[in-house]
PDB file of C-alpha atoms in Angstrom:
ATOM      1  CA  UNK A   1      15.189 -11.035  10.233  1.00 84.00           C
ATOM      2  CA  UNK A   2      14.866 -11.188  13.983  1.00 90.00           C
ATOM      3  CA  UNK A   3      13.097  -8.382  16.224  1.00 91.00           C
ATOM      4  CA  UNK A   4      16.217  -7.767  17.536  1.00 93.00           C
ATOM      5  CA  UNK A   5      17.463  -6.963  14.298  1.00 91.00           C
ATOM      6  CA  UNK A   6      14.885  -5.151  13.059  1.00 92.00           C
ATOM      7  CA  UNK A   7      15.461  -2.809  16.313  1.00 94.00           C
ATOM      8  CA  UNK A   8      18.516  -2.241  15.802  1.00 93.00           C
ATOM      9  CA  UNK A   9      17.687  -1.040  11.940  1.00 92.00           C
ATOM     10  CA  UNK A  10      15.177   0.956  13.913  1.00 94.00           C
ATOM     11  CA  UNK A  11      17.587   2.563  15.815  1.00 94.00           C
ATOM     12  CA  UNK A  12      19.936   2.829  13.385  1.00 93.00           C
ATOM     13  CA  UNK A  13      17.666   4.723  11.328  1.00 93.00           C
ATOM     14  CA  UNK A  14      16.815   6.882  14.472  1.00 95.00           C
ATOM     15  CA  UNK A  15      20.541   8.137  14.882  1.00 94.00           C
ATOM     16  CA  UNK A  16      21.744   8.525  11.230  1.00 92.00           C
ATOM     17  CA  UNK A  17      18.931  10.329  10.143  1.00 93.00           C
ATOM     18  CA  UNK A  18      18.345  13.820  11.748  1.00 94.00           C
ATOM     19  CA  UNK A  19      14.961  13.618  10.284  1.00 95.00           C
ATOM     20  CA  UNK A  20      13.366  10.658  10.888  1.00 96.00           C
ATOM     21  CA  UNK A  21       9.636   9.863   9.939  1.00 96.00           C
ATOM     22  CA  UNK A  22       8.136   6.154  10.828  1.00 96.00           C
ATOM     23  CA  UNK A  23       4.920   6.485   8.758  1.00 95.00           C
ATOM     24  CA  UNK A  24       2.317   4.200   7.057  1.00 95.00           C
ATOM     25  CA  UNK A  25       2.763   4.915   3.262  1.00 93.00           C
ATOM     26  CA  UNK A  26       5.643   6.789   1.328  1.00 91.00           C
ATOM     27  CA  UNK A  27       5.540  10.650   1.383  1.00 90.00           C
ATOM     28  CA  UNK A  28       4.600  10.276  -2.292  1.00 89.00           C
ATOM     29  CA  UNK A  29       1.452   7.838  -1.316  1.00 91.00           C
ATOM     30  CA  UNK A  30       0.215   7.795   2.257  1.00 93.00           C
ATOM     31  CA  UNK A  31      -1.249   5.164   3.635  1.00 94.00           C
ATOM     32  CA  UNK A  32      -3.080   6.901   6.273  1.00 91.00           C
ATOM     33  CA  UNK A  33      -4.550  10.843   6.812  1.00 91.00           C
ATOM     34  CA  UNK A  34      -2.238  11.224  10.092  1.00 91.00           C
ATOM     35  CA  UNK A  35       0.820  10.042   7.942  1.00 95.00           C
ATOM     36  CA  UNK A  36      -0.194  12.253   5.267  1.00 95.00           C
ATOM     37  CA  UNK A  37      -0.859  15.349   7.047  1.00 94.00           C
ATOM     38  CA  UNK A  38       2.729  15.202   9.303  1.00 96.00           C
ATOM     39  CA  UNK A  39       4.952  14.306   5.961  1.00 95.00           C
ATOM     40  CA  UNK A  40       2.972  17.528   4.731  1.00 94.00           C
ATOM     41  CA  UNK A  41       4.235  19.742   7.380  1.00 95.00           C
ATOM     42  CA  UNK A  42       7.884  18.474   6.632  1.00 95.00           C
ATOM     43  CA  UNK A  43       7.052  18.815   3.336  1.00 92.00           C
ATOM     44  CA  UNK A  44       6.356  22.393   3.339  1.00 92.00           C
ATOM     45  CA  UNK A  45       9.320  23.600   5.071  1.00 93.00           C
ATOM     46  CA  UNK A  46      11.309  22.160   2.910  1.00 90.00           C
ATOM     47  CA  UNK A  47      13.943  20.214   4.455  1.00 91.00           C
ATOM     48  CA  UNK A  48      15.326  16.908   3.787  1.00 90.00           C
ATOM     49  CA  UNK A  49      13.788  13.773   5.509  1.00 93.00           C
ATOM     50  CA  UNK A  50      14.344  10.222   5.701  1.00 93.00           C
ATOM     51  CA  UNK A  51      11.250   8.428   5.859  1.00 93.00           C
ATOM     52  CA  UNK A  52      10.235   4.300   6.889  1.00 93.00           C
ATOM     53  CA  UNK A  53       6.822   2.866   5.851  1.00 93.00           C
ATOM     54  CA  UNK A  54       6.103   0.629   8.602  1.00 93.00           C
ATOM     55  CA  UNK A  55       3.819  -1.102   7.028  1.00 93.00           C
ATOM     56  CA  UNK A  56       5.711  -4.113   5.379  1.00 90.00           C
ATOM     57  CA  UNK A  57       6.082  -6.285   8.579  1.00 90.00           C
ATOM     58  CA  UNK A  58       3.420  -5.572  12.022  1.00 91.00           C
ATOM     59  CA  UNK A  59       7.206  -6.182  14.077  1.00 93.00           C
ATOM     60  CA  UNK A  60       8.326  -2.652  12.762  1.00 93.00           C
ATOM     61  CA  UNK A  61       5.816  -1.257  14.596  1.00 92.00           C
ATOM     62  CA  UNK A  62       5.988  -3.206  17.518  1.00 93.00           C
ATOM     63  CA  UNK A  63       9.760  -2.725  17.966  1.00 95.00           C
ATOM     64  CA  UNK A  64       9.058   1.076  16.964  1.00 95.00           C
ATOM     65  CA  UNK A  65       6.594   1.281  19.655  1.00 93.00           C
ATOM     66  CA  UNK A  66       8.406  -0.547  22.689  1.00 92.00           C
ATOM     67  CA  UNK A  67      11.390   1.625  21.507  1.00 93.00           C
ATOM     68  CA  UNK A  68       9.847   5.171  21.793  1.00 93.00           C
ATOM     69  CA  UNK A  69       7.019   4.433  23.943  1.00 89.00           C
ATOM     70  CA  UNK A  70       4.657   6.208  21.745  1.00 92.00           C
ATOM     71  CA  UNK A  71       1.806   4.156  20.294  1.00 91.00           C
ATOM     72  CA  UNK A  72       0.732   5.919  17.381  1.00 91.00           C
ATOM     73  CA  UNK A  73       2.158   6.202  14.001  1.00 94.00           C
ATOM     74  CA  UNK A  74       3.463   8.096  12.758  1.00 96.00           C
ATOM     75  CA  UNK A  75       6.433   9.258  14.847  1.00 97.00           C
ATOM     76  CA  UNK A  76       8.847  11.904  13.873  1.00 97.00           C
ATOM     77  CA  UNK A  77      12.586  11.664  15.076  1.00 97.00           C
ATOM     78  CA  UNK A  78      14.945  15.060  15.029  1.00 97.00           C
ATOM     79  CA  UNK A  79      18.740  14.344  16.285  1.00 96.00           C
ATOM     80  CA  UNK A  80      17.506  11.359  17.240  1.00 96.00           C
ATOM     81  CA  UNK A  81      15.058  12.342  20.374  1.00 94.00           C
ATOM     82  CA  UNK A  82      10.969  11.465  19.201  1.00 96.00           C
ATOM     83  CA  UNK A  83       9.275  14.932  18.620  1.00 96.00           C
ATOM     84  CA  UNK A  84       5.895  13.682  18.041  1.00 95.00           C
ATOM     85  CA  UNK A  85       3.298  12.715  16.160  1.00 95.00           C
ATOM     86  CA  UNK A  86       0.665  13.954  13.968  1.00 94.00           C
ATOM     87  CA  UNK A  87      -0.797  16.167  16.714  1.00 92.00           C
ATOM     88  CA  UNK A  88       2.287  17.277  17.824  1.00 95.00           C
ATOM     89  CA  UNK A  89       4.006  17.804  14.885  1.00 96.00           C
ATOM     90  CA  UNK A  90       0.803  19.689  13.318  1.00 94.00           C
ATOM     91  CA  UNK A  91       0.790  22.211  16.492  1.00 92.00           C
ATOM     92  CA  UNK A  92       4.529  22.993  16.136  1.00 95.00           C
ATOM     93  CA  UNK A  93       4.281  23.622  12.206  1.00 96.00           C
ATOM     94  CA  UNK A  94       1.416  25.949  12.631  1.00 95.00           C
ATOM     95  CA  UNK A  95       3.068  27.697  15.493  1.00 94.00           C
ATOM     96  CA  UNK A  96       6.572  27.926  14.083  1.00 95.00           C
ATOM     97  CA  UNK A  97       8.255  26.095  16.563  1.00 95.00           C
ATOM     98  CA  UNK A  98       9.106  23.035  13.672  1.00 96.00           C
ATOM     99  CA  UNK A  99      10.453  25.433  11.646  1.00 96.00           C
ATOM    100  CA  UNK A 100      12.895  26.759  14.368  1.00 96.00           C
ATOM    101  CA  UNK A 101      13.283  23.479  15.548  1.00 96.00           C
ATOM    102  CA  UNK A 102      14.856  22.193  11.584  1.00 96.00           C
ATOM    103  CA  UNK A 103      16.061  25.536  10.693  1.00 94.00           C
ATOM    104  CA  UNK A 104      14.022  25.731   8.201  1.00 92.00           C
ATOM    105  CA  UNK A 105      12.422  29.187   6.774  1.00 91.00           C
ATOM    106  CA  UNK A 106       8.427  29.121   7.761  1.00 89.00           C
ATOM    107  CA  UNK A 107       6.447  29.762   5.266  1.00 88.00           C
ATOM    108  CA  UNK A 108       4.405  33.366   4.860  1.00 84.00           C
ATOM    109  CA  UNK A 109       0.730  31.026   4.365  1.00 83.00           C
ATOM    110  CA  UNK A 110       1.628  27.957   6.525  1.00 81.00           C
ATOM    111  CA  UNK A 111      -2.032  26.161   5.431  1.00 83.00           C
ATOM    112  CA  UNK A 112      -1.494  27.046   1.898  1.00 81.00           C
ATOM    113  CA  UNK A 113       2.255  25.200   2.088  1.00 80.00           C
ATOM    114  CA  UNK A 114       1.038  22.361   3.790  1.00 80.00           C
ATOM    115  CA  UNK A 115      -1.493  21.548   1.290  1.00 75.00           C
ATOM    116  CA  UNK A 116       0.523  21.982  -1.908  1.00 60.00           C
ATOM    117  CA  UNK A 117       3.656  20.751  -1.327  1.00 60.00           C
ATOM    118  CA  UNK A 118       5.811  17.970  -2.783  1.00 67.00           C
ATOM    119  CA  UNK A 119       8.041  15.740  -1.039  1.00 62.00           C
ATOM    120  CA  UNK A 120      11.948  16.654  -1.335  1.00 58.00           C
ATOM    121  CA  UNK A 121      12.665  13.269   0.533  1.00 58.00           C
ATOM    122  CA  UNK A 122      16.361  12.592   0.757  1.00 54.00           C
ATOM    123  CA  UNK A 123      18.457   9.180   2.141  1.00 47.00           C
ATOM    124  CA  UNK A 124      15.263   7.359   2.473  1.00 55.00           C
ATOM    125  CA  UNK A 125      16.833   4.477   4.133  1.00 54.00           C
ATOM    126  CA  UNK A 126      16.339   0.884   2.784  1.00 52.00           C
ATOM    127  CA  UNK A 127      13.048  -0.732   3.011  1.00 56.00           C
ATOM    128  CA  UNK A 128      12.790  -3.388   5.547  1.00 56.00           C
ATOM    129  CA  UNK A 129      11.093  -5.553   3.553  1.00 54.00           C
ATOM    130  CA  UNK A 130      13.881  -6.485   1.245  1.00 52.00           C
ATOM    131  CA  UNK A 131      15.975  -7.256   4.293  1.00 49.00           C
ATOM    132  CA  UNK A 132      13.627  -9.899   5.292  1.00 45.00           C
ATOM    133  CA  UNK A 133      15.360 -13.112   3.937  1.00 43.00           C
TER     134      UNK A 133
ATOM    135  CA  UNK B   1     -16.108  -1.045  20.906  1.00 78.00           C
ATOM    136  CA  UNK B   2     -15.137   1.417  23.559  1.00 86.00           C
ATOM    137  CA  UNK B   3     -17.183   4.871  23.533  1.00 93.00           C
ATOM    138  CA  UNK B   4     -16.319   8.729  23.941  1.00 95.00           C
ATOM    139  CA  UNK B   5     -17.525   8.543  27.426  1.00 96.00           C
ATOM    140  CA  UNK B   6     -15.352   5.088  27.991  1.00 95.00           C
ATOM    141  CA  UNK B   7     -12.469   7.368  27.847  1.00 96.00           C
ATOM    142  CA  UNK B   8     -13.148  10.408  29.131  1.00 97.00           C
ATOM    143  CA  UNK B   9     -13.712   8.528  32.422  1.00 97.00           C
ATOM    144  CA  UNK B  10     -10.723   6.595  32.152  1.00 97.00           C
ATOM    145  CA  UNK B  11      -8.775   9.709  31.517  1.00 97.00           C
ATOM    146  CA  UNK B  12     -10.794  11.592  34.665  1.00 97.00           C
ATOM    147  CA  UNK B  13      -9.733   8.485  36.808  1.00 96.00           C
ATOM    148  CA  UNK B  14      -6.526   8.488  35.932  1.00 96.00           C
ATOM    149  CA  UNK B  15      -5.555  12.493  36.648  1.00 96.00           C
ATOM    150  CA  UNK B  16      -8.452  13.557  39.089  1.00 94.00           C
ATOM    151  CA  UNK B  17      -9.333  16.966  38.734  1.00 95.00           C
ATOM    152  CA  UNK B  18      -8.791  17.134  34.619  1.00 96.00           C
ATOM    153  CA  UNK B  19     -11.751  18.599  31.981  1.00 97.00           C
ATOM    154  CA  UNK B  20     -11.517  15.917  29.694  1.00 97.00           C
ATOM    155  CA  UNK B  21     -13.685  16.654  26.303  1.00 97.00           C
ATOM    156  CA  UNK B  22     -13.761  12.992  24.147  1.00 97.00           C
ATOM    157  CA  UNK B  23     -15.191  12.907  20.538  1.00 95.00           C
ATOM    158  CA  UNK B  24     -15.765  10.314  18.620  1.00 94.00           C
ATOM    159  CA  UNK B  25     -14.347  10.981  14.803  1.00 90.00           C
ATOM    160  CA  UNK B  26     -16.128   8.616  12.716  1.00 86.00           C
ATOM    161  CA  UNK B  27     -18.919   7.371  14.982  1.00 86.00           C
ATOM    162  CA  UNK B  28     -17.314   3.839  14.610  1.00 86.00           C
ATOM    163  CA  UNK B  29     -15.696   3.746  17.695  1.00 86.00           C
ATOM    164  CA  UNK B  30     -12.191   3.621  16.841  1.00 86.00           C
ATOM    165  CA  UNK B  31     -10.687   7.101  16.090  1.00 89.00           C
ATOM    166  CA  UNK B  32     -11.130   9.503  18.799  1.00 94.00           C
ATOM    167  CA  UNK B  33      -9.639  13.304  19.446  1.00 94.00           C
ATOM    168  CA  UNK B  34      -9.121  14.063  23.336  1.00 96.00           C
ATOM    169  CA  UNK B  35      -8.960  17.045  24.673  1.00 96.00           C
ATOM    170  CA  UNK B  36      -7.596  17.454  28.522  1.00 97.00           C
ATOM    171  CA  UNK B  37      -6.603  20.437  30.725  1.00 97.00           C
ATOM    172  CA  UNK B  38      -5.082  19.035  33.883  1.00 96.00           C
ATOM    173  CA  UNK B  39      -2.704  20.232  36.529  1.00 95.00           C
ATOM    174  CA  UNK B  40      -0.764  16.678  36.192  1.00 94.00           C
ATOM    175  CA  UNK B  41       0.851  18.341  32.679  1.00 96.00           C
ATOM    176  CA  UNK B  42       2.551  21.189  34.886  1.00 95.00           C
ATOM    177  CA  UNK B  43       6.411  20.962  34.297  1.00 95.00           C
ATOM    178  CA  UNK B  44       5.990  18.216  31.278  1.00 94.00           C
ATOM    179  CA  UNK B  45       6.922  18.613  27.972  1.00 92.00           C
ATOM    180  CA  UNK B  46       4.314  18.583  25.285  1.00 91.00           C
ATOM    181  CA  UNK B  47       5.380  14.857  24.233  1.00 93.00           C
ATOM    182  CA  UNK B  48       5.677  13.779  27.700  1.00 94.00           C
ATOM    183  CA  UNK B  49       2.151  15.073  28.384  1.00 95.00           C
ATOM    184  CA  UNK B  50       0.907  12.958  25.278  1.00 95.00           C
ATOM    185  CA  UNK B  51       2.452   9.955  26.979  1.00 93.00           C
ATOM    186  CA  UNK B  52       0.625  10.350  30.176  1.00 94.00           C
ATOM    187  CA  UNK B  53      -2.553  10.047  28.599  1.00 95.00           C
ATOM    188  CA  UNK B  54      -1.548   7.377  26.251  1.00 94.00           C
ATOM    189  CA  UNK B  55      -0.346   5.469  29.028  1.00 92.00           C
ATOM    190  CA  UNK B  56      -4.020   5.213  30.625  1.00 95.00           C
ATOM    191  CA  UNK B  57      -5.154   2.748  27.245  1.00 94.00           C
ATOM    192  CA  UNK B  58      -1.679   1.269  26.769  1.00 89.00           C
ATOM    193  CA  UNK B  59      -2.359  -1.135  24.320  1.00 85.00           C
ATOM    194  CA  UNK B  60      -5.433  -0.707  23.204  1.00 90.00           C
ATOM    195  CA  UNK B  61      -4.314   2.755  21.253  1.00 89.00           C
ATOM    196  CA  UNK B  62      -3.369   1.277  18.147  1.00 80.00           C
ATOM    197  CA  UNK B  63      -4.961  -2.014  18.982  1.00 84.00           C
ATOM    198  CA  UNK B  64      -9.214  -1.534  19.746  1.00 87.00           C
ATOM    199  CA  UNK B  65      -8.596   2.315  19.541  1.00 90.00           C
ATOM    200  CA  UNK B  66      -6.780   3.185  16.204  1.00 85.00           C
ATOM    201  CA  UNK B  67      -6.163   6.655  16.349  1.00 86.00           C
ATOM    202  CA  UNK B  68      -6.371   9.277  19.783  1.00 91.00           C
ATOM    203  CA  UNK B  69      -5.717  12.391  18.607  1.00 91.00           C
ATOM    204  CA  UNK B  70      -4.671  14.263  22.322  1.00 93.00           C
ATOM    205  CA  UNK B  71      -4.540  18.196  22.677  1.00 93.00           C
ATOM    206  CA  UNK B  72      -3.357  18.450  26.232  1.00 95.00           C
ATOM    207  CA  UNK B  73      -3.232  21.980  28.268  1.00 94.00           C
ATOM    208  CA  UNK B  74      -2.244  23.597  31.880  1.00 94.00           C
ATOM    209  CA  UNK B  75      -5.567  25.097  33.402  1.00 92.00           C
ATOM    210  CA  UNK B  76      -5.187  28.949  32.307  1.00 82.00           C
ATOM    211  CA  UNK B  77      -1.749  28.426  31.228  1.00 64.00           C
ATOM    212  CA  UNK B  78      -0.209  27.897  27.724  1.00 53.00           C
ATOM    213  CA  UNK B  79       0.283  24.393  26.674  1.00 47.00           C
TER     214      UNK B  79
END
């Protein structure tokens, strides 16, 4: 797989997702506390999310980067424009404003969610890695 | 190994005039939480504040630095 391609899956994955997370890990097993923590917050409200480990090949997250402009993983995508990431997206959970933001219902102890919940992750899009060949 | 104060001056150089708190996470020199209130973040969305500071290490977040957590604000304005 080129860079090029792999961009374009990037991209792809940008605009037919309307929640997009580029994270290290899996929502079931981060790979990092920042990953962790932001899948958490989507976790907790509850809505469906597709989600990318980036870890598989460095070029994800180089093509990631130089696409967004945003160094840091992970990055969260909603209708297709790059909310954040795990700062970000932690503020906007706690303050309600990611819950407006998905539609989704916030809940009554926001910490409590965030610590308890399990992933509902939906279309999680093919792994890069077994597009490699 | 870059250190807390590393950054804060590169931060203060890059938007004179901002209170730029730095703290080193683990000690190690590569995770680090920012905190800067600046007049440069008037009119800027909250991601497109982030940027601004990110843009002052480029490639060294993610590279030398592995993690900057940023909290940006407006001085006595909301963020």
């Amino acid at each position: 797989m080129t860079n090029t391609e792999i961009r374009e899956f990037i991209d792809n994955a940008i605009q037919e997702n309307p929640v997009m997370l580029f994270m290290k890990g899996s929502p079931e097993q981060p790979a990092c506390g920042f990953s962790a923590r932001t899948a958490a917050c989507l976790n907790a409200l509850g809505v469906r999310y597709a989600a990318l480990d980036i870890l598989p090949d460095p070029r994800i997250r180089e093509e990631l980067s130089g696409l967004s402009s945003w160094p840091t993983i992970p990055q969260l995508f909603v209708n297709g424009e790059l909310v954040g990431g795990a700062d970000i997206v932690t503020e906007m959970y706690d303050n309600g404003e990611l819950a407006d933001l998905l539609g989704a219902e916030q809940p009554e102890d926001a910490d409590e969610a965030a610590t308890q919940s399990e992933a509902p992750v939906g279309n999680v899009p093919l792994p890069l890695e077994n597009r490699l060949d | 190994m870059p250190t807390s104060d590393d950054l804060k001056q590169r931060i203060e150089d890059a938007l004179p005039g901002a209170l730029v708190t730095v703290e080193d996470l683990t000690g190690g020199g590569d995770h680090f939480r920012a905190e800067i209130v600046s007049d440069s973040f008037e009119g800027l969305s909250r991601i497109q504040q982030h940027k601004l500071v990110y843009e002052v290490f480029g490639a060294e977040v993610g590279g030398p630095i592995h993690a900057l957590s940023i909290k940006t604000s407006i001085p006595g304005g909301a963020s």
